[in-house]
Each structure stands twice: as structure tokens, then as C-alpha cells.
Amino acid sequence: MRKIAFVVFTFVIVAMLGKLGFWQLSRGAEKLKLQQQVEETAEGTAISDLTLLPTAPLWHRVSLVGVFDNSRPILLDNQLNNGRVGYHLYLPFRTQERWLLVNLGWLAAPPYREMLPVLPTFHGEQTITGIIAPASSLLTLKQEVAPTQWPLRVQNIELTELATVLDRNLPTWVIQISATNPVALKQNWQPVVMKADKHYGYAMQWFVMAFAVLGMAGWWLLRESDQ
């Protein structure tokens, strides 16, 4: 009876480890596909006319002329840069009779939570270059500032909610500005946070653990049989 319980327990553990390994393989394949897609679209010509965007616009390069709305800054909270806490600054940008949300980059946070960073302002017509990306989605914590106060400090870039707060129609994506753009702040945003090879490495670790459990279980069963 003890051997049966041990075999069942071993089978459950090995199945769990194997499932985790295959999940990491799946995530690795997804990240590899995303990396390839980002690289392919980044090599294309920048789109300067929003009407020419494909039906799946993510990761395409754009070059747009328009005007920033400095009165409605949005600060994405909990953004780290070399271990230092800060924000990503988003500003509404009007181009070709449409409003977009542009991530200008990283700003350091002041030493006290009650303080907000001094924000840059951009006046007159600007040309921005960047890529179309999905909005950042992080763990939602407590909302720090009421929606009527600017700058607006948020835990997530929820485009539907922000469109209501801004009273403007926004697309389902944002513009991540190029590091070489004159108005860009410090850039630490990455389209793929964890590369595919890391997922494959984690998968290998889970599979090695599964084989180790099988080996130890086989050794224990052989020892029990000899007694």
C-alpha cells in the first residue's frame, strides 16, 4: 500500500513539473513569434498616414506630425530604471484629426510619494517617430490621484477609461516614441520583457527536476524491493 501511494504521489509531482515545462515551452514559442514580428515590422518604412495602417497595426513604425496636449499628462506608476523608481510619461498627441497617446519615456520619481516630478512641456508642431504598441498592463494597486487632477498617476494604461477621462477617442494602442526622437525622454521600455531563450531555459529546469524525481523514485522502489 505504501508503494502504491508513493507511485501515485510521484506521478502527480512529475506530471506537475512536466506541465510547467511544457507551459514554458509554449510561452517561449509565443515570445519568439513576437520577437520576429517586432523585428520584421521595425525594418519596414515608417508610416506617416494613419489611414494607411494595416488592420493589425501593432509594431509598425510611424512618423507623425502633430501637437501635444501638455495640460493632460499621465504618469504610469512603478517604472524602474537601474533600480530607481520612476514613471513613464504619456501625453495626448493630436495628428491628422485624431488623438493618440504617446509614451515619451522614463522620469525619476521625487524622494517623497506626495511629490510629483517636474514635467517637460512641448509647444508647437512636433514630429514624432516610434512604433505602435499595446498599452502597458501591470498589477493594479491603489489609484493614487483622483481622475480630475493632473498629472494623472495611474497603475495601468487603460485606454477605454482614459478616453473617458480625457473626453477624447483613443485607438486601442499607444505610440512608443523612438529613443532618437528630439522630444524623447530616457527610454527603458522593451516590447518583449522576457526573451524566448529564458522561457526555454526555465522549461529545461522543470524537465530536469521531473527526471530527477523519477530517478529518485526509481532508486527508492529498487531499494524497497531488495528489502
mmCIF file of C-alpha atoms in Angstrom, residues 46 58 76 88 104 109 126 129 148 150 157-158 163 212 215 223:
data_model
loop_
_atom_site.group_PDB
_atom_site.id
_atom_site.type_symbol
_atom_site.label_atom_id
_atom_site.label_comp_id
_atom_site.label_asym_id
_atom_site.label_seq_id
_atom_site.Cartn_x
_atom_site.Cartn_y
_atom_site.Cartn_z
ATOM 1 C CA ALA A 46 7.697 54.320 -41.278
ATOM 2 C CA LEU A 58 0.928 46.647 -33.757
ATOM 3 C CA LEU A 76 2.399 55.381 -15.360
ATOM 4 C CA HIS A 88 6.572 56.701 -17.799
ATOM 5 C CA LEU A 104 7.637 59.778 -24.092
ATOM 6 C CA ALA A 109 10.291 59.958 -9.053
ATOM 7 C CA GLN A 126 6.246 68.311 -33.375
ATOM 8 C CA THR A 129 8.750 58.715 -34.647
ATOM 9 C CA THR A 148 -9.903 65.180 -12.188
ATOM 10 C CA TRP A 150 -3.471 66.453 -13.405
ATOM 11 C CA ILE A 157 -2.789 52.407 -19.156
ATOM 12 C CA GLU A 158 -6.473 51.522 -19.501
ATOM 13 C CA ALA A 163 -10.565 58.048 -23.250
ATOM 14 C CA ALA A 212 15.388 13.841 -11.056
ATOM 15 C CA GLY A 215 15.304 8.849 -10.774
ATOM 16 C CA ARG A 223 15.746 -0.345 -2.518
#
